[in-house]
XYZ file of C-alpha atoms in Angstrom:
659
model
C -19.589 -12.850 6.793
C -22.651 -10.729 6.125
C -22.046 -7.131 5.224
C -23.101 -4.720 8.006
C -24.258 -1.669 6.062
C -23.950 1.452 8.174
C -22.640 4.389 6.164
C -22.274 3.956 2.408
C -20.735 7.425 1.948
C -18.024 6.646 4.476
C -17.387 3.297 2.776
C -16.963 5.072 -0.570
C -14.502 7.564 0.936
C -12.525 4.722 2.515
C -12.245 2.977 -0.833
C -11.245 6.198 -2.600
C -8.453 6.779 -0.080
C -6.892 3.449 -1.038
C -6.470 4.879 -4.541
C -5.722 8.560 -3.968
C -4.767 10.165 -0.659
C -3.755 13.641 -1.827
C -6.748 15.846 -2.633
C -4.754 17.926 -5.124
C -3.857 14.838 -7.159
C -5.299 14.326 -10.623
C -5.995 10.583 -10.698
C -9.599 10.429 -9.455
C -10.589 13.307 -11.756
C -9.033 11.405 -14.641
C -10.770 8.127 -13.724
C -14.147 9.775 -13.136
C -13.894 11.666 -16.422
C -13.371 8.313 -18.157
C -16.355 6.915 -16.259
C -18.510 9.779 -17.494
C -17.419 9.101 -21.075
C -18.113 5.382 -20.676
C -21.508 5.960 -19.091
C -23.091 4.246 -16.105
C -24.904 1.689 -18.270
C -21.708 0.495 -20.009
C -19.746 0.312 -16.739
C -22.413 -1.758 -14.987
C -23.755 -3.874 -17.854
C -20.652 -4.382 -19.997
C -17.511 -3.707 -17.982
C -19.102 -4.982 -14.771
C -20.096 -8.272 -16.397
C -16.535 -9.189 -17.360
C -15.751 -12.453 -15.596
C -12.107 -11.902 -14.689
C -9.461 -9.223 -14.227
C -7.871 -9.873 -17.614
C -11.138 -9.223 -19.417
C -11.831 -6.122 -17.325
C -8.376 -4.767 -18.075
C -8.561 -5.615 -21.764
C -11.988 -4.095 -22.444
C -10.681 -0.594 -21.593
C -8.597 -0.814 -24.761
C -11.449 -2.169 -26.914
C -14.443 0.067 -26.172
C -13.767 2.966 -28.558
C -14.975 5.958 -26.443
C -13.011 4.796 -23.397
C -10.048 3.628 -25.445
C -9.653 6.970 -27.221
C -9.917 9.015 -24.027
C -7.542 6.655 -22.204
C -4.946 6.794 -24.982
C -5.163 10.593 -25.141
C -4.225 10.943 -21.469
C -1.771 8.050 -21.119
C 0.169 9.092 -24.221
C 1.150 12.223 -22.280
C 2.777 10.254 -19.442
C 6.368 11.441 -19.153
C 9.323 10.859 -16.872
C 9.098 13.422 -14.077
C 11.528 13.391 -11.190
C 13.534 15.787 -9.032
C 16.850 16.189 -10.808
C 20.257 16.881 -9.326
C 21.367 20.495 -8.953
C 24.934 21.419 -8.092
C 23.864 25.041 -7.712
C 21.407 24.128 -4.961
C 23.979 21.778 -3.415
C 26.603 24.547 -3.315
C 24.181 26.918 -1.621
C 23.362 24.278 1.014
C 27.076 23.706 1.673
C 27.622 27.410 2.302
C 24.664 27.531 4.701
C 25.905 24.421 6.490
C 29.400 25.856 6.941
C 28.008 29.004 8.586
C 25.904 26.979 11.016
C 28.845 24.707 11.737
C 30.915 27.744 12.740
C 28.103 28.716 15.141
C 28.152 25.166 16.567
C 24.566 24.562 15.411
C 25.544 21.047 14.488
C 22.178 19.348 13.891
C 20.982 22.012 11.446
C 24.380 21.991 9.791
C 24.164 18.204 9.432
C 20.728 18.485 7.810
C 21.951 21.060 5.266
C 25.045 19.033 4.390
C 22.759 16.027 3.863
C 20.565 18.053 1.522
C 23.684 18.994 -0.408
C 24.729 15.336 -0.657
C 21.320 14.341 -2.018
C 21.200 17.152 -4.606
C 24.805 16.714 -5.848
C 25.738 14.975 -9.061
C 28.398 12.314 -9.161
C 31.884 13.327 -10.238
C 32.125 13.572 -14.005
C 28.398 14.185 -14.448
C 28.572 17.874 -13.524
C 27.399 19.958 -16.476
C 26.682 23.151 -14.574
C 29.175 25.961 -15.061
C 31.508 26.597 -12.066
C 29.617 24.048 -9.975
C 32.774 22.395 -8.682
C 32.806 18.944 -7.120
C 29.917 19.528 -4.744
C 29.380 15.870 -3.798
C 32.875 15.370 -2.376
C 32.745 18.756 -0.616
C 29.343 18.006 0.889
C 30.447 14.572 2.082
C 33.660 15.855 3.628
C 31.924 18.798 5.272
C 29.312 16.471 6.736
C 31.979 14.092 8.027
C 33.422 16.870 10.196
C 30.017 17.490 11.773
C 29.569 13.766 12.356
C 32.916 13.617 14.152
C 31.840 16.543 16.330
C 28.707 14.627 17.395
C 30.687 11.399 17.910
C 29.240 9.492 14.964
C 32.586 8.209 13.755
C 31.038 5.261 11.911
C 29.062 7.521 9.580
C 31.962 9.991 9.292
C 34.221 7.138 8.173
C 31.836 6.224 5.360
C 31.512 9.875 4.274
C 35.278 10.441 4.071
C 35.740 7.245 2.075
C 33.048 8.349 -0.390
C 34.479 11.885 -0.585
C 37.906 10.516 -1.538
C 36.354 8.286 -4.207
C 34.553 11.338 -5.583
C 37.909 13.099 -6.150
C 38.055 15.393 -3.145
C 40.313 18.347 -4.054
C 44.002 17.753 -3.237
C 44.189 20.653 -0.779
C 41.685 18.832 1.463
C 43.094 15.323 1.201
C 45.624 15.707 4.023
C 42.916 16.750 6.479
C 40.653 14.017 5.076
C 43.196 11.222 5.668
C 43.915 12.533 9.163
C 40.211 12.511 10.058
C 39.948 9.112 8.425
C 42.613 7.880 10.833
C 40.644 9.259 13.790
C 37.549 7.384 12.606
C 39.419 4.118 12.097
C 40.794 4.467 15.613
C 37.254 4.968 16.914
C 36.018 1.746 15.334
C 39.044 -0.190 16.632
C 40.880 -0.587 13.313
C 44.318 0.376 14.614
C 46.430 -0.814 11.670
C 44.295 0.973 9.101
C 44.337 4.100 11.274
C 48.157 4.117 11.190
C 48.156 3.762 7.393
C 45.765 6.726 7.131
C 48.056 8.843 9.348
C 51.014 8.136 7.058
C 48.934 9.134 4.018
C 47.910 12.324 5.799
C 51.565 13.174 6.430
C 52.335 13.050 2.708
C 49.686 15.657 1.945
C 50.157 17.851 5.054
C 53.965 17.986 4.958
C 54.192 17.867 8.757
C 56.881 16.101 10.749
C 55.892 12.595 11.732
C 56.311 13.081 15.509
C 54.219 16.263 15.473
C 51.427 14.612 13.479
C 51.454 11.487 15.663
C 51.241 13.607 18.803
C 48.256 15.444 17.341
C 46.707 12.125 16.334
C 47.184 10.719 19.828
C 45.511 13.731 21.443
C 42.554 13.920 19.061
C 41.928 10.189 19.069
C 41.524 10.050 22.851
C 37.866 11.061 22.557
C 37.383 8.623 19.718
C 38.709 5.790 21.861
C 35.617 6.088 24.055
C 33.278 5.806 21.097
C 30.821 2.917 21.000
C 30.021 2.187 17.384
C 26.314 1.729 17.747
C 24.769 4.852 19.232
C 21.341 3.329 18.695
C 19.786 0.853 21.121
C 20.827 -2.686 20.254
C 17.778 -4.749 19.416
C 17.069 -8.213 20.705
C 17.256 -11.016 18.156
C 13.622 -12.108 17.982
C 12.886 -15.715 17.019
C 9.607 -17.592 16.850
C 8.588 -19.655 19.878
C 8.748 -23.411 19.415
C 9.480 -25.013 16.071
C 8.971 -23.436 12.642
C 5.650 -24.128 10.972
C 5.992 -26.601 8.079
C 3.481 -24.726 5.913
C 4.456 -21.202 6.968
C 8.179 -21.114 7.927
C 7.934 -17.605 9.379
C 5.369 -18.771 11.953
C 5.344 -20.988 15.026
C 4.138 -24.574 14.728
C 1.434 -23.717 17.294
C -0.519 -22.076 14.437
C -2.610 -23.799 11.791
C -4.798 -22.359 9.042
C -8.403 -23.444 8.644
C -11.204 -22.396 6.322
C -14.932 -22.153 7.037
C -17.838 -20.495 5.206
C -18.287 -17.893 7.970
C -14.662 -17.011 8.711
C -12.952 -17.847 5.441
C -9.301 -18.721 5.941
C -8.194 -18.015 9.489
C -5.542 -18.963 12.011
C -6.246 -21.133 15.055
C -4.121 -22.488 17.875
C -2.736 -26.010 17.789
C -1.929 -27.086 21.329
C -1.413 -24.174 23.685
C -0.035 -20.652 23.317
C 1.243 -18.721 26.313
C 1.246 -14.973 26.810
C 4.370 -13.535 25.210
C 4.988 -16.321 22.691
C 6.527 -15.054 19.459
C 4.095 -16.413 16.886
C 5.343 -14.836 13.656
C 8.544 -13.073 12.594
C 8.135 -12.226 8.919
C 9.887 -10.101 6.327
C 7.525 -8.390 3.875
C 6.818 -9.791 0.439
C 6.954 -6.135 -0.575
C 7.062 -2.849 1.329
C 7.254 0.865 0.575
C 7.703 4.068 2.534
C 4.945 6.649 2.620
C 6.029 9.905 0.899
C 5.808 11.908 4.130
C 8.947 10.170 5.453
C 11.028 10.072 2.261
C 13.358 12.613 3.868
C 13.666 10.965 7.285
C 13.752 7.196 6.662
C 15.797 4.929 4.419
C 13.893 4.081 1.257
C 15.072 0.481 1.451
C 15.344 -0.678 5.078
C 13.135 2.036 6.683
C 15.691 2.958 9.349
C 15.899 6.576 10.472
C 18.471 8.527 8.474
C 21.584 10.009 10.059
C 23.893 10.620 7.116
C 21.879 9.722 4.011
C 23.222 8.890 0.591
C 21.187 9.472 -2.545
C 20.290 7.939 -5.845
C 22.835 8.830 -8.568
C 20.014 10.098 -10.805
C 17.146 11.556 -8.775
C 16.860 13.608 -5.594
C 13.542 12.125 -4.479
C 14.801 9.390 -2.164
C 17.471 8.757 0.446
C 19.232 5.677 1.778
C 20.936 5.062 5.109
C 24.014 3.480 3.533
C 25.490 2.428 0.206
C 24.416 -1.218 0.530
C 20.748 -0.202 0.804
C 21.111 2.140 -2.156
C 22.776 -0.513 -4.286
C 20.117 -3.139 -3.493
C 17.375 -0.659 -4.405
C 19.106 0.359 -7.637
C 19.501 -3.286 -8.620
C 15.758 -3.892 -8.290
C 12.782 -1.549 -7.912
C 14.365 1.921 -7.885
C 15.912 1.633 -11.325
C 12.337 1.611 -12.657
C 10.643 3.904 -10.136
C 13.367 6.566 -10.117
C 12.180 8.688 -13.042
C 8.427 8.440 -12.380
C 8.305 9.151 -8.639
C 7.459 12.824 -9.059
C 4.713 11.907 -11.534
C 3.204 9.403 -9.104
C 3.369 11.894 -6.248
C 1.722 14.545 -8.394
C -1.074 12.197 -9.370
C -1.910 11.824 -5.678
C -1.837 8.026 -5.761
C -2.043 6.341 -2.378
C 0.787 4.437 -0.692
C -1.243 1.313 -1.413
C -0.841 2.023 -5.153
C 2.898 2.536 -4.644
C 2.969 -0.882 -2.971
C 1.000 -2.467 -5.835
C 3.629 -1.097 -8.228
C 6.521 -2.153 -5.950
C 5.273 -5.749 -6.026
C 6.008 -5.635 -9.762
C 9.148 -3.473 -9.931
C 11.025 -5.496 -7.298
C 11.128 -8.422 -9.758
C 12.301 -8.549 -13.335
C 9.760 -9.042 -16.114
C 10.527 -12.748 -16.651
C 10.132 -13.442 -12.930
C 6.764 -11.748 -12.857
C 5.565 -13.568 -15.957
C 6.547 -16.892 -14.339
C 4.661 -15.848 -11.209
C 1.649 -14.981 -13.359
C 1.701 -18.355 -15.122
C 1.851 -20.235 -11.805
C -0.487 -17.966 -9.853
C -2.955 -20.762 -9.046
C -0.264 -22.437 -6.966
C 0.930 -19.254 -5.239
C -0.310 -18.452 -1.719
C -0.135 -14.752 -2.594
C -2.893 -15.029 -5.195
C -5.185 -16.750 -2.712
C -5.391 -13.726 -0.421
C -8.764 -12.037 -0.025
C -9.857 -9.453 -2.628
C -13.599 -9.304 -1.834
C -14.105 -9.387 -5.573
C -17.732 -10.523 -5.273
C -18.591 -7.491 -3.097
C -16.854 -4.866 -5.232
C -19.162 -2.652 -7.259
C -18.538 -1.875 -10.923
C -17.587 1.775 -10.331
C -14.855 0.867 -7.849
C -13.617 -1.903 -10.158
C -13.500 0.592 -13.032
C -11.383 3.052 -11.036
C -8.918 0.344 -10.024
C -8.644 -0.896 -13.589
C -7.875 2.641 -14.756
C -5.233 2.889 -12.013
C -3.692 -0.386 -13.234
C -3.585 1.082 -16.759
C -1.889 4.238 -15.481
C 0.737 2.257 -13.546
C 1.306 0.004 -16.546
C 1.897 3.042 -18.765
C 4.490 4.276 -16.270
C 6.270 0.924 -16.567
C 6.171 1.188 -20.351
C 7.793 4.630 -20.218
C 10.721 3.587 -18.001
C 11.628 0.556 -20.097
C 10.420 -2.187 -17.773
C 9.475 -4.262 -20.828
C 12.899 -3.942 -22.421
C 12.407 -0.901 -24.612
C 10.075 2.043 -24.302
C 6.710 1.211 -25.824
C 5.633 4.149 -27.972
C 2.127 2.699 -28.142
C -0.241 2.940 -25.181
C -2.015 -0.230 -26.321
C -0.422 -3.030 -24.283
C 1.087 -6.194 -25.719
C 0.090 -9.623 -24.383
C 2.963 -9.607 -21.897
C 2.017 -6.134 -20.770
C -1.618 -7.153 -20.330
C -0.445 -9.932 -17.994
C 1.419 -7.386 -15.870
C -1.604 -5.087 -15.998
C -3.754 -7.924 -14.693
C -1.278 -8.472 -11.854
C -1.421 -4.780 -10.989
C -5.212 -4.914 -10.889
C -5.116 -7.927 -8.581
C -2.605 -6.163 -6.319
C -4.831 -3.092 -6.079
C -7.753 -5.222 -4.916
C -5.872 -7.558 -2.597
C -3.778 -4.925 -0.818
C -6.906 -3.026 0.193
C -7.612 -5.792 2.728
C -4.196 -7.332 3.401
C -1.554 -4.605 3.637
C -0.239 -3.597 7.060
C 0.834 -0.126 8.111
C 4.455 -0.161 9.294
C 5.051 2.131 12.238
C 7.649 3.479 14.629
C 7.200 4.662 18.196
C 8.255 8.264 18.770
C 9.093 9.298 22.316
C 10.505 12.400 23.999
C 14.051 12.549 25.327
C 12.697 12.639 28.878
C 10.881 9.276 28.933
C 10.422 6.251 26.641
C 6.785 5.639 27.650
C 5.325 9.037 28.518
C 4.242 11.345 25.743
C 4.797 8.697 23.072
C 2.962 8.481 19.763
C 2.756 6.036 16.899
C 4.065 7.294 13.565
C 3.187 5.366 10.407
C 6.154 5.204 8.036
C 5.178 2.674 5.390
C 3.081 -0.191 4.103
C 3.991 -3.841 3.807
C 2.449 -7.082 2.625
C 3.022 -10.007 4.995
C 1.438 -13.120 3.452
C 1.442 -15.153 6.689
C 0.084 -12.383 8.919
C -2.518 -11.562 6.260
C -4.230 -14.849 7.169
C -5.088 -13.634 10.684
C -8.717 -12.621 11.194
C -9.859 -9.642 13.229
C -11.347 -9.449 16.695
C -12.073 -6.317 18.685
C -10.407 -8.068 21.630
C -7.322 -9.407 19.825
C -5.174 -12.263 21.060
C -1.965 -10.785 19.636
C -0.100 -7.531 19.193
C 2.290 -6.528 16.433
C 5.347 -4.340 16.143
C 8.035 -3.801 13.526
C 11.810 -4.167 13.433
C 12.785 -2.242 10.342
C 10.389 -3.697 7.770
C 9.934 -7.033 9.532
C 6.734 -7.702 11.465
C 6.672 -9.477 14.838
C 3.467 -11.000 16.227
C 3.279 -11.711 19.973
C 0.513 -13.328 21.993
C -0.784 -10.939 24.673
C -2.962 -13.548 26.344
C -3.005 -17.358 26.467
C -4.837 -19.190 23.669
C -6.222 -22.701 23.945
C -6.244 -25.557 21.460
C -8.579 -24.867 18.534
C -9.225 -21.229 19.533
C -9.084 -18.425 16.977
C -5.802 -16.503 16.955
C -7.005 -13.047 15.997
C -5.237 -9.758 15.508
C -6.831 -6.312 15.323
C -7.508 -4.281 12.175
C -7.824 -0.956 13.969
C -10.740 -0.596 16.396
C -10.517 -2.300 19.797
C -13.474 -2.538 22.162
C -11.414 -0.805 24.874
C -11.008 2.296 22.682
C -14.109 2.562 20.472
C -17.830 1.910 21.093
C -19.690 -0.807 19.202
C -21.322 1.320 16.472
C -18.073 3.126 15.629
C -16.213 -0.191 15.385
C -18.798 -1.781 13.129
C -18.984 1.287 10.910
C -15.202 1.321 10.462
C -14.868 -2.417 9.813
C -17.796 -2.505 7.425
C -16.569 0.546 5.501
C -12.855 -0.245 5.440
C -12.802 -4.067 5.393
C -16.333 -4.947 4.240
C -17.433 -7.299 7.019
C -19.728 -7.243 10.018
C -17.665 -8.182 13.063
C -19.159 -11.020 15.115
C -16.447 -11.319 17.759
C -17.525 -11.813 21.402
C -16.864 -8.169 22.260
C -19.298 -7.099 19.518
C -21.948 -9.792 19.948
C -22.066 -9.254 23.731
C -21.400 -5.498 23.473
C -18.652 -5.491 26.073
C -18.433 -2.162 27.915
C -15.449 0.122 27.356
C -13.288 -0.017 30.497
C -12.392 3.662 30.200
C -16.044 4.743 30.215
C -18.135 2.036 31.869
C -15.908 0.740 34.633
C -18.821 0.264 37.015
C -20.591 -2.032 34.553
C -17.592 -4.334 34.061
C -18.176 -7.209 36.482
C -15.591 -9.725 37.628
C -16.296 -13.119 36.083
C -14.416 -15.934 37.770
C -14.450 -19.359 36.197
C -16.016 -22.252 38.070
C -12.990 -24.398 39.057
C -14.660 -27.700 38.191
C -16.890 -26.776 35.303
C -14.653 -24.100 33.754
C -17.578 -21.728 33.238
C -18.199 -18.157 34.296
C -20.174 -17.878 37.508
C -20.990 -14.204 37.685
C -22.351 -11.727 35.169
C -23.481 -12.229 31.586
C -25.095 -9.894 29.041
C -28.775 -9.158 29.153
C -30.791 -10.446 26.218
C -30.585 -7.093 24.479
C -26.788 -7.200 24.669
C -26.602 -3.577 25.811
C -25.534 -3.845 29.450
C -24.433 -6.272 32.144
C -26.487 -7.324 35.183
C -24.710 -8.494 38.321
C -25.551 -11.970 39.564
C -24.603 -13.483 42.885
C -20.884 -14.057 43.114
C -19.945 -17.564 44.155
C -16.929 -17.116 46.347
C -13.955 -19.331 45.663
C -11.247 -18.264 48.032
C -8.277 -19.422 46.008
C -9.294 -17.834 42.662
C -10.128 -14.570 44.403
C -6.721 -14.468 46.036
C -5.106 -15.276 42.705
C -7.020 -12.425 41.099
C -5.814 -10.034 43.792
C -2.264 -11.168 43.138
C -2.734 -10.650 39.389
C -3.827 -7.069 39.975
C -0.811 -6.504 42.229
C 1.467 -7.881 39.505
C -0.189 -5.571 36.976
C 0.671 -2.635 39.254
C 4.270 -3.799 39.605
C 4.612 -4.198 35.819
C 3.303 -0.667 35.337
C 5.943 0.595 37.759
C 8.672 -1.235 35.843
C 7.503 0.363 32.596
C 7.479 3.805 34.234
C 11.046 3.100 35.364
C 11.861 2.349 31.707
C 12.470 -1.343 32.283
C 10.222 -2.866 29.580
C 11.807 -6.326 29.593
C 11.160 -6.727 33.315
C 7.587 -5.500 32.819
C 7.051 -8.032 30.029
C 8.191 -10.955 32.177
C 5.864 -9.966 35.021
C 2.872 -9.549 32.709
C 3.434 -12.814 30.852
C 2.944 -14.761 34.083
C 0.146 -12.608 35.523
C -1.968 -12.617 32.364
C -1.627 -16.386 32.011
C -2.983 -16.753 35.551
C -5.864 -14.327 35.005
C -7.134 -16.092 31.912
C -6.928 -19.423 33.718
C -9.208 -18.261 36.559
C -11.378 -15.530 35.017
C -12.999 -14.238 31.833
C -12.860 -10.880 30.097
C -13.904 -8.143 30.097
C -11.931 -7.002 33.132
C -10.717 -3.409 33.372
C -7.392 -3.949 35.149
C -6.487 -6.810 32.853
C -7.128 -4.788 29.713
C -5.016 -1.934 31.058
C -2.270 -4.487 31.781
C -2.536 -5.776 28.197
C -2.111 -2.182 27.002
C 1.069 -2.002 29.094
C 2.304 -5.212 27.467
C 1.605 -3.797 23.994
C 3.569 -0.652 24.838
C 6.534 -2.667 26.112
C 6.629 -4.846 22.996
C 6.403 -1.776 20.746
C 9.502 -0.458 22.506
C 11.460 -3.452 21.186
C 10.753 -2.407 17.613
C 11.191 0.781 15.576
C 11.635 3.742 17.902
C 12.816 7.318 17.539
C 13.814 9.686 20.311
C 12.861 13.308 19.693
C 15.688 15.546 20.948
C 14.651 18.155 23.487
C 14.611 21.760 22.332
C 17.460 23.703 23.878
């Protein structure tokens, strides 16, 4: 596609934000200082003429002025992370206990959780008079969790507290509460064992303790383990695609000079079909939600557990923590604070995560076979990237590589900044990731809604970034054929209108014609994704339904010829002129019925019945697109309703009302 050059300054800012998002960070100053030392002539005529990423990466360590300045800075890279502090943990426990006495349970829960995350494991406490803060924090939190009927989390906390050598004077109460929790999750036999253990520590007569257990477990008997909404098991429609197992077999990938690789329909797709259900190749949280979402699965945190070493991250349960520690977090743990301080973007975190989630040998094998890997065929827009931007990304790759050297990713800490051959290969992979992710990463989001209503007053909250190799093949249109939502880290792609055989199956990269005018859309797409959109909504300059409702004519299809018989754009593409409407009684009645079904679906959504709304819209939208053509105001509003209902099936978070 030809590049639509609108605002070069905006394009530069967009590119910079994919490297550094925090203004106070030091990375861009560091990279631009290196660029000044190198000089514009060297960057454009020497560095810029390097034929591949390996040569670009390697020349930084060969050109003496750049090499010396680079080594001077990178040799100062040190492990920086938020360490454990039993003193801080003890203070948080005391604050939590006071709030618990006042029945301010949610604030108490938050403070106990802070104490858990800042506490050292038993036996690692080197602070004087710190005590066993981890077991005390876990046990204290379990009591709050029982008070708010989260027996499942309380059970896990008590088990961990006992493993962390909870003081003997608390063990009787701990086993008794453990019994209550087991009762709540329907483990009767284990509950009885826990009661007997409690009796040994409490020195209370058996009949008295059992009576107390019976009374206190009555409330627990009503507990339903999953306080969250149970999600529907989403599967792709039809058969799995032979080339892309995460996608439906109604999708095929083609390649043309104008569109590059893109996805088209094979056969017929109906509104609502599940086209892709895909786990990410790699994903990372954005730093803003480190304290509210699990670092590994991205679920909202209720009773987080921490890394044994750092206090930077939190996990929703031990299994998530252990999986992270076995892969990426064992390398990222001690450099997280450094990366945050540098201001690097989430995209750079993701570029690093693509490396740290695999061991060195696995990545070297991937590097050797990269010509056969779908991942390395994703768009980088290498031919459009200017030398200055390439230079910055190569410096970022060098910085990330140095971080890997410092944390022992290559076996032992490399005291020399100059990379070995193996390290250069990883540096080249990092540089590729930094280019490719700029155009292929997806923002992972959750829907936040107030306690009063699931669809009124909602907002979208971005929580992370992910790379989805199948979904990355979808091209953009300002009137997309699909919508996307997320279940944890997994992406789900649904058709929101029918798609015919051979038609483009397009998603949306941000600006839709119903929300943004033509110039704003083109400026964004050109600056952020480096292409000039030529979709029908742009070429014909479709009016925005929210602003130009009077200019949006009804275009019914001719029943025999399957062509539009009413309005079409003027030659200048700026507005629509109304032509004589050929009246076909049946299509008009069908259109009226579609609009009535749209209204009914809206009512169902307002009544918080999204599944019923989805079923109504799937049928109505199929009918509309059979008899008429977009743009059509009511239809686009109905498609917005369908998007909202699908988003409700994915990541959601209810904001408690303020009391």
